[in-house]
PDB file of C-alpha atoms in Angstrom:
ATOM      1  CA  MET A   1     157.327  18.575 212.367  1.00  0.00           C
ATOM      2  CA  ALA A   2     158.211  16.951 215.668  1.00  0.00           C
ATOM      3  CA  SER A   3     161.426  17.975 217.355  1.00  0.00           C
ATOM      4  CA  ALA A   4     163.654  16.121 219.803  1.00  0.00           C
ATOM      5  CA  LEU A   5     162.286  18.340 222.585  1.00  0.00           C
ATOM      6  CA  ASP A   6     158.679  17.265 222.023  1.00  0.00           C
ATOM      7  CA  PRO A   7     157.341  14.761 224.538  1.00  0.00           C
ATOM      8  CA  PRO A   8     156.968  11.248 223.168  1.00  0.00           C
ATOM      9  CA  PRO A   9     153.470  10.530 221.828  1.00  0.00           C
ATOM     10  CA  THR A  10     151.055   8.676 224.063  1.00  0.00           C
ATOM     11  CA  GLY A  11     148.979   5.714 222.902  1.00  0.00           C
ATOM     12  CA  GLN A  12     149.575   3.586 219.853  1.00  0.00           C
ATOM     13  CA  THR A  13     151.776   5.072 217.145  1.00  0.00           C
ATOM     14  CA  ILE A  14     153.050   4.559 213.630  1.00  0.00           C
ATOM     15  CA  GLY A  15     156.660   5.594 214.088  1.00  0.00           C
ATOM     16  CA  ARG A  16     156.336   8.759 216.194  1.00  0.00           C
ATOM     17  CA  VAL A  17     152.867   9.600 214.855  1.00  0.00           C
ATOM     18  CA  PRO A  18     149.965   8.813 217.221  1.00  0.00           C
ATOM     19  CA  ILE A  19     147.275   6.826 215.416  1.00  0.00           C
ATOM     20  CA  ALA A  20     144.448   8.590 217.264  1.00  0.00           C
ATOM     21  CA  GLY A  21     145.699  12.009 216.181  1.00  0.00           C
ATOM     22  CA  LEU A  22     146.221  10.794 212.622  1.00  0.00           C
ATOM     23  CA  VAL A  23     142.612   9.607 212.322  1.00  0.00           C
ATOM     24  CA  ARG A  24     141.280  12.814 213.917  1.00  0.00           C
ATOM     25  CA  GLN A  25     143.364  14.916 211.504  1.00  0.00           C
ATOM     26  CA  ALA A  26     142.153  12.849 208.525  1.00  0.00           C
ATOM     27  CA  ARG A  27     138.548  13.404 209.614  1.00  0.00           C
ATOM     28  CA  ARG A  28     139.167  17.152 209.970  1.00  0.00           C
ATOM     29  CA  ILE A  29     140.826  17.365 206.518  1.00  0.00           C
ATOM     30  CA  ALA A  30     137.811  15.665 204.922  1.00  0.00           C
ATOM     31  CA  GLY A  31     135.290  17.579 207.036  1.00  0.00           C
ATOM     32  CA  LEU A  32     133.589  14.371 208.156  1.00  0.00           C
ATOM     33  CA  GLY A  33     131.759  13.552 211.374  1.00  0.00           C
ATOM     34  CA  GLN A  34     132.516  10.258 213.079  1.00  0.00           C
ATOM     35  CA  ARG A  35     129.345   8.669 211.698  1.00  0.00           C
ATOM     36  CA  GLN A  36     130.108   9.837 208.158  1.00  0.00           C
ATOM     37  CA  MET A  37     133.676   8.520 208.337  1.00  0.00           C
ATOM     38  CA  ALA A  38     132.414   5.220 209.733  1.00  0.00           C
ATOM     39  CA  ARG A  39     129.876   4.893 206.917  1.00  0.00           C
ATOM     40  CA  PHE A  40     132.474   5.622 204.204  1.00  0.00           C
ATOM     41  CA  ALA A  41     135.015   3.291 205.844  1.00  0.00           C
ATOM     42  CA  LYS A  42     132.378   0.578 206.403  1.00  0.00           C
ATOM     43  CA  VAL A  43     133.082   0.297 210.139  1.00  0.00           C
ATOM     44  CA  ALA A  44     130.921   0.899 213.204  1.00  0.00           C
ATOM     45  CA  PRO A  45     130.756   4.515 214.446  1.00  0.00           C
ATOM     46  CA  SER A  46     132.004   3.285 217.822  1.00  0.00           C
ATOM     47  CA  THR A  47     135.176   2.026 216.084  1.00  0.00           C
ATOM     48  CA  VAL A  48     136.002   5.541 214.887  1.00  0.00           C
ATOM     49  CA  GLY A  49     135.354   6.937 218.369  1.00  0.00           C
ATOM     50  CA  ARG A  50     137.458   4.284 220.123  1.00  0.00           C
ATOM     51  CA  VAL A  51     140.369   4.736 217.692  1.00  0.00           C
ATOM     52  CA  GLU A  52     140.280   8.539 218.093  1.00  0.00           C
ATOM     53  CA  ALA A  53     140.133   8.230 221.881  1.00  0.00           C
ATOM     54  CA  GLY A  54     143.143   5.890 221.860  1.00  0.00           C
ATOM     55  CA  GLY A  55     141.125   3.018 223.327  1.00  0.00           C
ATOM     56  CA  MET A  56     141.555   0.807 220.274  1.00  0.00           C
ATOM     57  CA  THR A  57     144.460   0.081 217.970  1.00  0.00           C
ATOM     58  CA  PRO A  58     143.034  -0.524 214.508  1.00  0.00           C
ATOM     59  CA  SER A  59     144.347  -3.225 212.228  1.00  0.00           C
ATOM     60  CA  LEU A  60     146.249  -2.026 209.191  1.00  0.00           C
ATOM     61  CA  GLN A  61     143.206  -2.798 207.039  1.00  0.00           C
ATOM     62  CA  VAL A  62     140.870  -0.732 209.249  1.00  0.00           C
ATOM     63  CA  LEU A  63     143.359   2.150 209.462  1.00  0.00           C
ATOM     64  CA  GLU A  64     143.676   2.125 205.673  1.00  0.00           C
ATOM     65  CA  ARG A  65     139.881   2.235 205.305  1.00  0.00           C
ATOM     66  CA  LEU A  66     139.540   5.075 207.843  1.00  0.00           C
ATOM     67  CA  LEU A  67     142.182   7.156 206.069  1.00  0.00           C
ATOM     68  CA  GLY A  68     140.744   6.185 202.678  1.00  0.00           C
ATOM     69  CA  ALA A  69     137.357   7.544 203.761  1.00  0.00           C
ATOM     70  CA  ALA A  70     139.100  10.928 204.011  1.00  0.00           C
ATOM     71  CA  GLY A  71     140.789  10.497 200.609  1.00  0.00           C
ATOM     72  CA  LEU A  72     144.202   9.730 202.143  1.00  0.00           C
ATOM     73  CA  TYR A  73     146.606   6.838 201.524  1.00  0.00           C
ATOM     74  CA  LEU A  74     149.188   4.986 203.577  1.00  0.00           C
ATOM     75  CA  VAL A  75     152.616   5.013 201.946  1.00  0.00           C
ATOM     76  CA  VAL A  76     156.159   4.067 202.897  1.00  0.00           C
ATOM     77  CA  VAL A  77     158.750   6.833 202.641  1.00  0.00           C
ATOM     78  CA  ASP A  78     162.496   6.923 203.218  1.00  0.00           C
ATOM     79  CA  GLN A  79     164.298   9.398 205.492  1.00  0.00           C
ATOM     80  CA  GLU A  80     164.235  12.077 202.773  1.00  0.00           C
ATOM     81  CA  GLY A  81     160.465  11.688 202.303  1.00  0.00           C
ATOM     82  CA  ARG A  82     160.650   9.861 198.945  1.00  0.00           C
ATOM     83  CA  VAL A  83     157.890   7.287 198.381  1.00  0.00           C
ATOM     84  CA  ILE A  84     159.235   3.733 198.265  1.00  0.00           C
ATOM     85  CA  GLN A  85     157.753   1.583 195.499  1.00  0.00           C
ATOM     86  CA  PRO A  86     157.352  -2.164 196.062  1.00  0.00           C
ATOM     87  CA  MET A  87     159.730  -4.560 194.346  1.00  0.00           C
ATOM     88  CA  GLU A  88     158.448  -6.136 191.165  1.00  0.00           C
ATOM     89  CA  ASP A  89     157.995  -9.896 191.228  1.00  0.00           C
ATOM     90  CA  TRP A  90     159.088 -11.443 187.940  1.00  0.00           C
ATOM     91  CA  ASP A  91     157.994 -15.026 187.502  1.00  0.00           C
ATOM     92  CA  ASP A  92     160.721 -15.669 184.924  1.00  0.00           C
ATOM     93  CA  THR A  93     163.559 -14.703 187.299  1.00  0.00           C
ATOM     94  CA  ARG A  94     163.624 -17.587 189.738  1.00  0.00           C
ATOM     95  CA  ASP A  95     166.464 -19.908 190.589  1.00  0.00           C
ATOM     96  CA  GLY A  96     166.592 -23.515 189.404  1.00  0.00           C
ATOM     97  CA  ALA A  97     164.355 -24.645 192.283  1.00  0.00           C
ATOM     98  CA  GLY A  98     161.688 -21.991 191.536  1.00  0.00           C
ATOM     99  CA  ARG A  99     162.633 -19.743 194.479  1.00  0.00           C
ATOM    100  CA  ARG A 100     162.930 -15.961 194.366  1.00  0.00           C
ATOM    101  CA  TYR A 101     166.432 -14.543 194.551  1.00  0.00           C
ATOM    102  CA  PRO A 102     167.349 -12.863 197.880  1.00  0.00           C
ATOM    103  CA  SER A 103     165.595  -9.477 198.112  1.00  0.00           C
ATOM    104  CA  HIS A 104     168.563  -7.709 199.682  1.00  0.00           C
ATOM    105  CA  LEU A 105     170.837  -8.530 196.718  1.00  0.00           C
ATOM    106  CA  LYS A 106     170.639  -6.702 193.397  1.00  0.00           C
ATOM    107  CA  LEU A 107     169.776  -9.078 190.581  1.00  0.00           C
ATOM    108  CA  ILE A 108     172.082  -9.056 187.538  1.00  0.00           C
ATOM    109  CA  LEU A 109     170.271  -9.980 184.333  1.00  0.00           C
ATOM    110  CA  ASP A 110     172.470 -11.437 181.565  1.00  0.00           C
ATOM    111  CA  PRO A 111     175.767 -11.215 183.499  1.00  0.00           C
ATOM    112  CA  GLU A 112     178.894 -10.261 181.602  1.00  0.00           C
ATOM    113  CA  PRO A 113     181.955 -12.522 181.797  1.00  0.00           C
ATOM    114  CA  GLY A 114     183.554 -11.987 185.196  1.00  0.00           C
ATOM    115  CA  GLU A 115     180.328 -10.766 186.883  1.00  0.00           C
ATOM    116  CA  LEU A 116     179.212 -14.254 187.848  1.00  0.00           C
ATOM    117  CA  TRP A 117     180.732 -15.578 191.072  1.00  0.00           C
ATOM    118  CA  ALA A 118     180.949 -19.067 189.516  1.00  0.00           C
ATOM    119  CA  ASP A 119     183.101 -17.935 186.556  1.00  0.00           C
ATOM    120  CA  ILE A 120     186.258 -18.688 188.514  1.00  0.00           C
ATOM    121  CA  TYR A 121     185.086 -22.308 188.878  1.00  0.00           C
ATOM    122  CA  GLY A 122     184.079 -22.718 185.210  1.00  0.00           C
ATOM    123  CA  LEU A 123     180.450 -23.438 186.118  1.00  0.00           C
ATOM    124  CA  ALA A 124     177.530 -23.024 183.706  1.00  0.00           C
ATOM    125  CA  ARG A 125     176.290 -19.433 183.320  1.00  0.00           C
ATOM    126  CA  PRO A 126     172.667 -18.840 184.366  1.00  0.00           C
ATOM    127  CA  PRO A 127     170.565 -16.092 182.723  1.00  0.00           C
ATOM    128  CA  GLU A 128     170.649 -14.090 185.966  1.00  0.00           C
ATOM    129  CA  THR A 129     172.703 -13.949 189.142  1.00  0.00           C
ATOM    130  CA  PHE A 130     173.711 -11.653 192.011  1.00  0.00           C
ATOM    131  CA  HIS A 131     176.895 -10.738 193.848  1.00  0.00           C
ATOM    132  CA  ARG A 132     177.186 -13.021 196.883  1.00  0.00           C
ATOM    133  CA  CYS A 133     180.344 -11.642 198.465  1.00  0.00           C
ATOM    134  CA  PRO A 134     179.554  -8.615 200.678  1.00  0.00           C
ATOM    135  CA  ILE A 135     183.095  -7.237 200.199  1.00  0.00           C
ATOM    136  CA  ASP A 136     182.707  -7.452 196.423  1.00  0.00           C
ATOM    137  CA  ARG A 137     179.220  -5.860 196.552  1.00  0.00           C
ATOM    138  CA  GLU A 138     180.513  -2.980 198.676  1.00  0.00           C
ATOM    139  CA  ALA A 139     183.495  -2.434 196.356  1.00  0.00           C
ATOM    140  CA  ARG A 140     181.191  -2.331 193.317  1.00  0.00           C
ATOM    141  CA  ARG A 141     178.888   0.099 195.143  1.00  0.00           C
ATOM    142  CA  ARG A 142     181.806   2.421 196.019  1.00  0.00           C
ATOM    143  CA  ARG A 143     183.119   2.267 192.446  1.00  0.00           C
ATOM    144  CA  SER A 144     179.663   3.036 191.046  1.00  0.00           C
ATOM    145  CA  GLN A 145     179.230   5.999 193.400  1.00  0.00           C
ATOM    146  CA  TRP A 146     182.663   7.292 192.383  1.00  0.00           C
ATOM    147  CA  GLU A 147     181.833   6.944 188.667  1.00  0.00           C
ATOM    148  CA  VAL A 148     178.456   8.676 189.024  1.00  0.00           C
ATOM    149  CA  ARG A 149     179.912  11.554 191.031  1.00  0.00           C
ATOM    150  CA  VAL A 150     183.067  12.077 188.950  1.00  0.00           C
ATOM    151  CA  ALA A 151     182.655  15.868 189.116  1.00  0.00           C
ATOM    152  CA  LYS A 152     182.579  15.730 192.912  1.00  0.00           C
ATOM    153  CA  TYR A 153     185.587  13.423 193.101  1.00  0.00           C
ATOM    154  CA  ARG A 154     187.574  15.029 190.239  1.00  0.00           C
ATOM    155  CA  GLY A 155     191.231  14.398 190.883  1.00  0.00           C
ATOM    156  CA  VAL A 156     190.474  11.647 193.400  1.00  0.00           C
ATOM    157  CA  PRO A 157     191.667   8.202 192.332  1.00  0.00           C
ATOM    158  CA  PRO A 158     189.031   5.469 192.057  1.00  0.00           C
ATOM    159  CA  PRO A 159     188.405   3.371 195.167  1.00  0.00           C
ATOM    160  CA  GLU A 160     190.624   0.357 195.672  1.00  0.00           C
ATOM    161  CA  ASP A 161     189.341  -2.960 194.347  1.00  0.00           C
ATOM    162  CA  PRO A 162     189.403  -5.565 197.174  1.00  0.00           C
ATOM    163  CA  ARG A 163     189.478  -8.376 194.610  1.00  0.00           C
ATOM    164  CA  ARG A 164     193.106  -7.431 194.029  1.00  0.00           C
ATOM    165  CA  TRP A 165     193.946  -7.763 197.713  1.00  0.00           C
ATOM    166  CA  THR A 166     195.916 -10.772 198.838  1.00  0.00           C
ATOM    167  CA  TYR A 167     194.912 -12.491 202.024  1.00  0.00           C
TER     168      TYR A 167
END
């Protein structure tokens, strides 16, 4: 594990990990020579050598093939090391114009009365929606965290609901 006292990596990196060292380590794990790795990855042997020497930055596709030749995979992890799964793309959850809903907002399927932002205007209820107001989203998130961790917050009143604030 790298520490704050380690010198910054030289050459091209993925985060703080040098690509050249990653490919060399993958080759060592698999016990492959450069020619063998190149053959399994379907690249020229000189490509493996140039990547390992730091003279070439491989495309994501080539890096994936080089690591795949060693039986390794590229994944995305969060700060705690948990693998992040891609979002599902549901064709039946699009807005009226056929667009996807915003990825950064949590989709609400079959909203209950009061969950839809348009309820206060008496507008038609769609089969799905999301919370548009960032203050409302944050209040719901805090309330949900409080409800889930009731043992931790025993004796602590629930968070204040900003929808009851007057401006």
